[in-house]
Amino acid sequence: MRKMLAAKTRLIMTTSLLFSGSALAFNEPDSAAIEALVNDTIAPLMDQHRIPGMAVALSINGQQHYFNYGQANQEEGVPVTDETLFELGSISKIFTAALTGYAQSSGALSLSDPASQYLPELEGSAFDEISLLELGTYTAGELPLQFPEAVQNEEQMIDYYRQWQPESAPGSHRLYSNPSIGLMGYLTALRLGQPYETLMEEAVFTPLGLKHSFFQVPDAQQEHYAYGYSKEDTPIRVNPGMLDAQAYGLKSTAADVLTFVEANMKGTELDDVLNQALEATRTGYFEVGNMSQGLGWESYAYPVALEQLLAGNSLEMILEPNPANRLIPPLPPRQEAFYNKTGATNGFGGYVAFVPSEQIGIVMLANRNYPNQARIEAAHHLLTALTATP
């Protein structure tokens, strides 16, 4: 079993909690029992999947609890700390969605607008009939998971979109796609008239107090940037690619991601524009099986069975087109809902989830890309135990 290198909570509460086996029954959380539960869940997970390092962050009724395990850099023996930066992979998409939500709530665009409205080169293409909403919910007509290898620059990217033809009617099928939501973020930045990274800093990171989230890790933060590890234990980091920032390129700490999760759980503390932006991301626009597809976020009626979460995050859901039912009107953000998002690069694997009605959220970041099923099972186990009633 791996030794936990650091574990701390920002507030220790001394009210009663009973810890028995793999379940907790409590009135208010006790930090020692929470630590024992997290350790007993994460240590075997790391051993089974040979995960070098992990950061786990929990928000429970407004209190934050942080747990760090293992190594951020095996070669140099650098431990995971509160400052360790992990590659978020597709968790980046919930931040992209927040920026597009901001652009809509500030009146710069509407999700119902056709994509070609904001890029003249796409006029006369299939994107005359594809909305920003369909791009952001992967229902544009089966754009692929990744760009073809031949697409290496912005000119080739625009030409690719101009020539692309849908495989199904826009809005009829969901196929998970980086070029889909990536284009939504790209067009949002064009509409707002500034570089995407600048807009994210000004509209999302700074207002939310995210001080350790980067698309390009600055020199002063390089010592905190973890290495990911391949199946062969080779240290690796993500390669640049078209629309990488918008789709999978963010690097961040568990604390920053947890702050973002808490902003979604406690939106009333935000200004109206940003609150409406985040609400737009949690709105359900399409139903795909038991899952409601928002912008970035995916949600389920709460309580949710583990089997439903596994199905909604399965390879079949990611790699295959699935029939989508457009929700008219859209499903407003719900308190009684389970919101989640997975993310990975070749060397990293992450998972975030929260339940507003329970005021509980979790962030799990690792420097190995291990199966979604294992991430979800561990998070579900923790959240189930922490929301148990006596």
mmCIF file with all atom_site columns, C-alpha atoms in Angstrom, residues 232-371:
data_model
loop_
_atom_site.group_PDB
_atom_site.id
_atom_site.type_symbol
_atom_site.label_atom_id
_atom_site.label_alt_id
_atom_site.label_comp_id
_atom_site.label_asym_id
_atom_site.label_entity_id
_atom_site.label_seq_id
_atom_site.pdbx_PDB_ins_code
_atom_site.Cartn_x
_atom_site.Cartn_y
_atom_site.Cartn_z
_atom_site.occupancy
_atom_site.B_iso_or_equiv
_atom_site.pdbx_formal_charge
_atom_site.auth_seq_id
_atom_site.auth_comp_id
_atom_site.auth_asym_id
_atom_site.auth_atom_id
_atom_site.pdbx_PDB_model_num
ATOM 1   C CA . GLU A 1 232 ? 5.682   1.688  -20.116 1.00 0.00 ? 232 GLU A CA 1
ATOM 2   C CA . ASP A 1 233 ? 6.393   4.163  -17.269 1.00 0.00 ? 233 ASP A CA 1
ATOM 3   C CA . THR A 1 234 ? 7.966   6.666  -19.644 1.00 0.00 ? 234 THR A CA 1
ATOM 4   C CA . PRO A 1 235 ? 7.571   10.263 -18.387 1.00 0.00 ? 235 PRO A CA 1
ATOM 5   C CA . ILE A 1 236 ? 5.438   12.201 -20.850 1.00 0.00 ? 236 ILE A CA 1
ATOM 6   C CA . ARG A 1 237 ? 3.533   15.453 -21.223 1.00 0.00 ? 237 ARG A CA 1
ATOM 7   C CA . VAL A 1 238 ? 0.809   16.514 -23.599 1.00 0.00 ? 238 VAL A CA 1
ATOM 8   C CA . ASN A 1 239 ? 1.771   17.551 -27.136 1.00 0.00 ? 239 ASN A CA 1
ATOM 9   C CA . PRO A 1 240 ? 0.424   20.752 -28.691 1.00 0.00 ? 240 PRO A CA 1
ATOM 10  C CA . GLY A 1 241 ? -2.431  20.280 -31.156 1.00 0.00 ? 241 GLY A CA 1
ATOM 11  C CA . MET A 1 242 ? -5.183  22.184 -32.911 1.00 0.00 ? 242 MET A CA 1
ATOM 12  C CA . LEU A 1 243 ? -7.634  23.671 -30.396 1.00 0.00 ? 243 LEU A CA 1
ATOM 13  C CA . ASP A 1 244 ? -5.819  21.905 -27.591 1.00 0.00 ? 244 ASP A CA 1
ATOM 14  C CA . ALA A 1 245 ? -6.487  24.715 -25.099 1.00 0.00 ? 245 ALA A CA 1
ATOM 15  C CA . GLN A 1 246 ? -10.210 24.583 -25.778 1.00 0.00 ? 246 GLN A CA 1
ATOM 16  C CA . ALA A 1 247 ? -10.527 20.795 -25.687 1.00 0.00 ? 247 ALA A CA 1
ATOM 17  C CA . TYR A 1 248 ? -7.882  19.267 -23.445 1.00 0.00 ? 248 TYR A CA 1
ATOM 18  C CA . GLY A 1 249 ? -4.991  21.635 -22.730 1.00 0.00 ? 249 GLY A CA 1
ATOM 19  C CA . LEU A 1 250 ? -5.521  23.059 -19.231 1.00 0.00 ? 250 LEU A CA 1
ATOM 20  C CA . LYS A 1 251 ? -3.078  22.314 -16.396 1.00 0.00 ? 251 LYS A CA 1
ATOM 21  C CA . SER A 1 252 ? -4.232  22.988 -12.858 1.00 0.00 ? 252 SER A CA 1
ATOM 22  C CA . THR A 1 253 ? -4.098  22.050 -9.191  1.00 0.00 ? 253 THR A CA 1
ATOM 23  C CA . ALA A 1 254 ? -6.736  20.010 -7.407  1.00 0.00 ? 254 ALA A CA 1
ATOM 24  C CA . ALA A 1 255 ? -7.497  23.078 -5.285  1.00 0.00 ? 255 ALA A CA 1
ATOM 25  C CA . ASP A 1 256 ? -8.237  25.292 -8.308  1.00 0.00 ? 256 ASP A CA 1
ATOM 26  C CA . VAL A 1 257 ? -10.487 22.650 -9.864  1.00 0.00 ? 257 VAL A CA 1
ATOM 27  C CA . LEU A 1 258 ? -12.309 22.228 -6.552  1.00 0.00 ? 258 LEU A CA 1
ATOM 28  C CA . THR A 1 259 ? -12.837 25.989 -6.409  1.00 0.00 ? 259 THR A CA 1
ATOM 29  C CA . PHE A 1 260 ? -14.462 25.775 -9.834  1.00 0.00 ? 260 PHE A CA 1
ATOM 30  C CA . VAL A 1 261 ? -16.667 22.915 -8.628  1.00 0.00 ? 261 VAL A CA 1
ATOM 31  C CA . GLU A 1 262 ? -17.707 24.940 -5.588  1.00 0.00 ? 262 GLU A CA 1
ATOM 32  C CA . ALA A 1 263 ? -18.598 27.890 -7.802  1.00 0.00 ? 263 ALA A CA 1
ATOM 33  C CA . ASN A 1 264 ? -21.022 25.603 -9.614  1.00 0.00 ? 264 ASN A CA 1
ATOM 34  C CA . MET A 1 265 ? -22.519 24.416 -6.315  1.00 0.00 ? 265 MET A CA 1
ATOM 35  C CA . LYS A 1 266 ? -22.798 27.902 -4.756  1.00 0.00 ? 266 LYS A CA 1
ATOM 36  C CA . GLY A 1 267 ? -23.520 30.142 -7.727  1.00 0.00 ? 267 GLY A CA 1
ATOM 37  C CA . THR A 1 268 ? -25.453 32.694 -5.704  1.00 0.00 ? 268 THR A CA 1
ATOM 38  C CA . GLU A 1 269 ? -22.141 34.114 -4.460  1.00 0.00 ? 269 GLU A CA 1
ATOM 39  C CA . LEU A 1 270 ? -21.108 35.069 -8.006  1.00 0.00 ? 270 LEU A CA 1
ATOM 40  C CA . ASP A 1 271 ? -22.029 38.123 -10.044 1.00 0.00 ? 271 ASP A CA 1
ATOM 41  C CA . ASP A 1 272 ? -25.048 37.675 -12.287 1.00 0.00 ? 272 ASP A CA 1
ATOM 42  C CA . VAL A 1 273 ? -23.120 37.320 -15.549 1.00 0.00 ? 273 VAL A CA 1
ATOM 43  C CA . LEU A 1 274 ? -20.805 34.585 -14.286 1.00 0.00 ? 274 LEU A CA 1
ATOM 44  C CA . ASN A 1 275 ? -23.589 32.841 -12.382 1.00 0.00 ? 275 ASN A CA 1
ATOM 45  C CA . GLN A 1 276 ? -25.699 32.701 -15.548 1.00 0.00 ? 276 GLN A CA 1
ATOM 46  C CA . ALA A 1 277 ? -22.667 31.480 -17.478 1.00 0.00 ? 277 ALA A CA 1
ATOM 47  C CA . LEU A 1 278 ? -22.163 28.525 -15.147 1.00 0.00 ? 278 LEU A CA 1
ATOM 48  C CA . GLU A 1 279 ? -25.882 27.794 -15.110 1.00 0.00 ? 279 GLU A CA 1
ATOM 49  C CA . ALA A 1 280 ? -25.767 27.521 -18.903 1.00 0.00 ? 280 ALA A CA 1
ATOM 50  C CA . THR A 1 281 ? -23.084 24.837 -18.612 1.00 0.00 ? 281 THR A CA 1
ATOM 51  C CA . ARG A 1 282 ? -25.201 22.783 -16.167 1.00 0.00 ? 282 ARG A CA 1
ATOM 52  C CA . THR A 1 283 ? -28.377 23.035 -18.230 1.00 0.00 ? 283 THR A CA 1
ATOM 53  C CA . GLY A 1 284 ? -29.395 19.769 -19.883 1.00 0.00 ? 284 GLY A CA 1
ATOM 54  C CA . TYR A 1 285 ? -29.835 20.216 -23.643 1.00 0.00 ? 285 TYR A CA 1
ATOM 55  C CA . PHE A 1 286 ? -29.915 16.616 -24.858 1.00 0.00 ? 286 PHE A CA 1
ATOM 56  C CA . GLU A 1 287 ? -30.826 13.315 -23.287 1.00 0.00 ? 287 GLU A CA 1
ATOM 57  C CA . VAL A 1 288 ? -28.583 10.359 -24.140 1.00 0.00 ? 288 VAL A CA 1
ATOM 58  C CA . GLY A 1 289 ? -29.713 7.265  -22.281 1.00 0.00 ? 289 GLY A CA 1
ATOM 59  C CA . ASN A 1 290 ? -29.830 8.157  -18.586 1.00 0.00 ? 290 ASN A CA 1
ATOM 60  C CA . MET A 1 291 ? -27.431 11.065 -19.051 1.00 0.00 ? 291 MET A CA 1
ATOM 61  C CA . SER A 1 292 ? -28.322 14.700 -19.686 1.00 0.00 ? 292 SER A CA 1
ATOM 62  C CA . GLN A 1 293 ? -25.712 16.460 -21.829 1.00 0.00 ? 293 GLN A CA 1
ATOM 63  C CA . GLY A 1 294 ? -24.901 20.010 -20.818 1.00 0.00 ? 294 GLY A CA 1
ATOM 64  C CA . LEU A 1 295 ? -22.044 22.193 -22.008 1.00 0.00 ? 295 LEU A CA 1
ATOM 65  C CA . GLY A 1 296 ? -19.089 20.196 -20.755 1.00 0.00 ? 296 GLY A CA 1
ATOM 66  C CA . TRP A 1 297 ? -20.932 18.879 -17.713 1.00 0.00 ? 297 TRP A CA 1
ATOM 67  C CA . GLU A 1 298 ? -22.899 15.641 -17.931 1.00 0.00 ? 298 GLU A CA 1
ATOM 68  C CA . SER A 1 299 ? -25.593 14.985 -15.342 1.00 0.00 ? 299 SER A CA 1
ATOM 69  C CA . TYR A 1 300 ? -27.877 12.320 -13.935 1.00 0.00 ? 300 TYR A CA 1
ATOM 70  C CA . ALA A 1 301 ? -30.930 12.392 -11.685 1.00 0.00 ? 301 ALA A CA 1
ATOM 71  C CA . TYR A 1 302 ? -29.813 11.958 -8.080  1.00 0.00 ? 302 TYR A CA 1
ATOM 72  C CA . PRO A 1 303 ? -29.438 9.500  -6.452  1.00 0.00 ? 303 PRO A CA 1
ATOM 73  C CA . VAL A 1 304 ? -27.723 7.722  -9.328  1.00 0.00 ? 304 VAL A CA 1
ATOM 74  C CA . ALA A 1 305 ? -26.722 4.079  -9.539  1.00 0.00 ? 305 ALA A CA 1
ATOM 75  C CA . LEU A 1 306 ? -23.092 3.237  -10.176 1.00 0.00 ? 306 LEU A CA 1
ATOM 76  C CA . GLU A 1 307 ? -24.140 1.252  -13.254 1.00 0.00 ? 307 GLU A CA 1
ATOM 77  C CA . GLN A 1 308 ? -25.644 4.384  -14.815 1.00 0.00 ? 308 GLN A CA 1
ATOM 78  C CA . LEU A 1 309 ? -22.468 6.391  -14.251 1.00 0.00 ? 309 LEU A CA 1
ATOM 79  C CA . LEU A 1 310 ? -20.351 3.634  -15.753 1.00 0.00 ? 310 LEU A CA 1
ATOM 80  C CA . ALA A 1 311 ? -22.621 3.409  -18.797 1.00 0.00 ? 311 ALA A CA 1
ATOM 81  C CA . GLY A 1 312 ? -22.581 7.180  -19.290 1.00 0.00 ? 312 GLY A CA 1
ATOM 82  C CA . ASN A 1 313 ? -18.780 7.251  -19.208 1.00 0.00 ? 313 ASN A CA 1
ATOM 83  C CA . SER A 1 314 ? -18.159 4.023  -21.129 1.00 0.00 ? 314 SER A CA 1
ATOM 84  C CA . LEU A 1 315 ? -16.044 3.594  -24.246 1.00 0.00 ? 315 LEU A CA 1
ATOM 85  C CA . GLU A 1 316 ? -19.251 3.035  -26.211 1.00 0.00 ? 316 GLU A CA 1
ATOM 86  C CA . MET A 1 317 ? -20.501 6.446  -25.100 1.00 0.00 ? 317 MET A CA 1
ATOM 87  C CA . ILE A 1 318 ? -17.188 8.065  -26.025 1.00 0.00 ? 318 ILE A CA 1
ATOM 88  C CA . LEU A 1 319 ? -16.306 6.324  -29.285 1.00 0.00 ? 319 LEU A CA 1
ATOM 89  C CA . GLU A 1 320 ? -19.684 5.595  -30.893 1.00 0.00 ? 320 GLU A CA 1
ATOM 90  C CA . PRO A 1 321 ? -22.522 7.843  -32.081 1.00 0.00 ? 321 PRO A CA 1
ATOM 91  C CA . ASN A 1 322 ? -25.514 7.558  -29.758 1.00 0.00 ? 322 ASN A CA 1
ATOM 92  C CA . PRO A 1 323 ? -29.068 8.761  -30.484 1.00 0.00 ? 323 PRO A CA 1
ATOM 93  C CA . ALA A 1 324 ? -29.742 12.053 -28.735 1.00 0.00 ? 324 ALA A CA 1
ATOM 94  C CA . ASN A 1 325 ? -33.108 13.460 -27.734 1.00 0.00 ? 325 ASN A CA 1
ATOM 95  C CA . ARG A 1 326 ? -33.241 17.266 -27.779 1.00 0.00 ? 326 ARG A CA 1
ATOM 96  C CA . LEU A 1 327 ? -34.845 18.535 -24.574 1.00 0.00 ? 327 LEU A CA 1
ATOM 97  C CA . ILE A 1 328 ? -37.482 21.195 -25.314 1.00 0.00 ? 328 ILE A CA 1
ATOM 98  C CA . PRO A 1 329 ? -37.421 23.225 -23.186 1.00 0.00 ? 329 PRO A CA 1
ATOM 99  C CA . PRO A 1 330 ? -33.913 22.501 -21.894 1.00 0.00 ? 330 PRO A CA 1
ATOM 100 C CA . LEU A 1 331 ? -33.627 20.975 -18.438 1.00 0.00 ? 331 LEU A CA 1
ATOM 101 C CA . PRO A 1 332 ? -32.660 23.738 -15.962 1.00 0.00 ? 332 PRO A CA 1
ATOM 102 C CA . PRO A 1 333 ? -29.781 23.182 -13.523 1.00 0.00 ? 333 PRO A CA 1
ATOM 103 C CA . ARG A 1 334 ? -30.931 20.899 -10.741 1.00 0.00 ? 334 ARG A CA 1
ATOM 104 C CA . GLN A 1 335 ? -30.110 20.611 -7.077  1.00 0.00 ? 335 GLN A CA 1
ATOM 105 C CA . GLU A 1 336 ? -31.034 16.921 -7.111  1.00 0.00 ? 336 GLU A CA 1
ATOM 106 C CA . ALA A 1 337 ? -28.503 15.961 -9.772  1.00 0.00 ? 337 ALA A CA 1
ATOM 107 C CA . PHE A 1 338 ? -25.101 14.294 -10.050 1.00 0.00 ? 338 PHE A CA 1
ATOM 108 C CA . TYR A 1 339 ? -22.770 16.293 -12.321 1.00 0.00 ? 339 TYR A CA 1
ATOM 109 C CA . ASN A 1 340 ? -19.534 14.768 -13.581 1.00 0.00 ? 340 ASN A CA 1
ATOM 110 C CA . LYS A 1 341 ? -16.724 14.974 -16.130 1.00 0.00 ? 341 LYS A CA 1
ATOM 111 C CA . THR A 1 342 ? -13.781 12.743 -16.934 1.00 0.00 ? 342 THR A CA 1
ATOM 112 C CA . GLY A 1 343 ? -10.545 13.879 -18.536 1.00 0.00 ? 343 GLY A CA 1
ATOM 113 C CA . ALA A 1 344 ? -7.297  12.355 -19.730 1.00 0.00 ? 344 ALA A CA 1
ATOM 114 C CA . THR A 1 345 ? -4.160  12.888 -21.747 1.00 0.00 ? 345 THR A CA 1
ATOM 115 C CA . ASN A 1 346 ? -1.682  10.134 -22.591 1.00 0.00 ? 346 ASN A CA 1
ATOM 116 C CA . GLY A 1 347 ? -0.062  10.469 -19.177 1.00 0.00 ? 347 GLY A CA 1
ATOM 117 C CA . PHE A 1 348 ? -2.818  11.800 -16.908 1.00 0.00 ? 348 PHE A CA 1
ATOM 118 C CA . GLY A 1 349 ? -6.307  10.802 -15.782 1.00 0.00 ? 349 GLY A CA 1
ATOM 119 C CA . GLY A 1 350 ? -8.839  12.886 -13.873 1.00 0.00 ? 350 GLY A CA 1
ATOM 120 C CA . TYR A 1 351 ? -12.422 12.911 -12.653 1.00 0.00 ? 351 TYR A CA 1
ATOM 121 C CA . VAL A 1 352 ? -14.650 15.591 -11.117 1.00 0.00 ? 352 VAL A CA 1
ATOM 122 C CA . ALA A 1 353 ? -18.156 15.232 -9.725  1.00 0.00 ? 353 ALA A CA 1
ATOM 123 C CA . PHE A 1 354 ? -20.552 17.074 -7.431  1.00 0.00 ? 354 PHE A CA 1
ATOM 124 C CA . VAL A 1 355 ? -24.089 16.937 -6.048  1.00 0.00 ? 355 VAL A CA 1
ATOM 125 C CA . PRO A 1 356 ? -25.586 20.378 -5.272  1.00 0.00 ? 356 PRO A CA 1
ATOM 126 C CA . SER A 1 357 ? -28.321 19.109 -2.947  1.00 0.00 ? 357 SER A CA 1
ATOM 127 C CA . GLU A 1 358 ? -25.704 17.356 -0.811  1.00 0.00 ? 358 GLU A CA 1
ATOM 128 C CA . GLN A 1 359 ? -23.187 20.221 -1.095  1.00 0.00 ? 359 GLN A CA 1
ATOM 129 C CA . ILE A 1 360 ? -20.484 17.696 -1.837  1.00 0.00 ? 360 ILE A CA 1
ATOM 130 C CA . GLY A 1 361 ? -17.912 17.600 -4.610  1.00 0.00 ? 361 GLY A CA 1
ATOM 131 C CA . ILE A 1 362 ? -14.778 15.661 -5.481  1.00 0.00 ? 362 ILE A CA 1
ATOM 132 C CA . VAL A 1 363 ? -11.700 16.168 -7.651  1.00 0.00 ? 363 VAL A CA 1
ATOM 133 C CA . MET A 1 364 ? -9.359  13.264 -8.428  1.00 0.00 ? 364 MET A CA 1
ATOM 134 C CA . LEU A 1 365 ? -6.216  13.998 -10.467 1.00 0.00 ? 365 LEU A CA 1
ATOM 135 C CA . ALA A 1 366 ? -3.573  11.379 -11.306 1.00 0.00 ? 366 ALA A CA 1
ATOM 136 C CA . ASN A 1 367 ? -0.407  11.294 -13.390 1.00 0.00 ? 367 ASN A CA 1
ATOM 137 C CA . ARG A 1 368 ? -1.370  8.114  -15.194 1.00 0.00 ? 368 ARG A CA 1
ATOM 138 C CA . ASN A 1 369 ? -4.243  7.578  -17.632 1.00 0.00 ? 369 ASN A CA 1
ATOM 139 C CA . TYR A 1 370 ? -6.111  4.750  -15.909 1.00 0.00 ? 370 TYR A CA 1
ATOM 140 C CA . PRO A 1 371 ? -9.612  3.458  -16.809 1.00 0.00 ? 371 PRO A CA 1
#
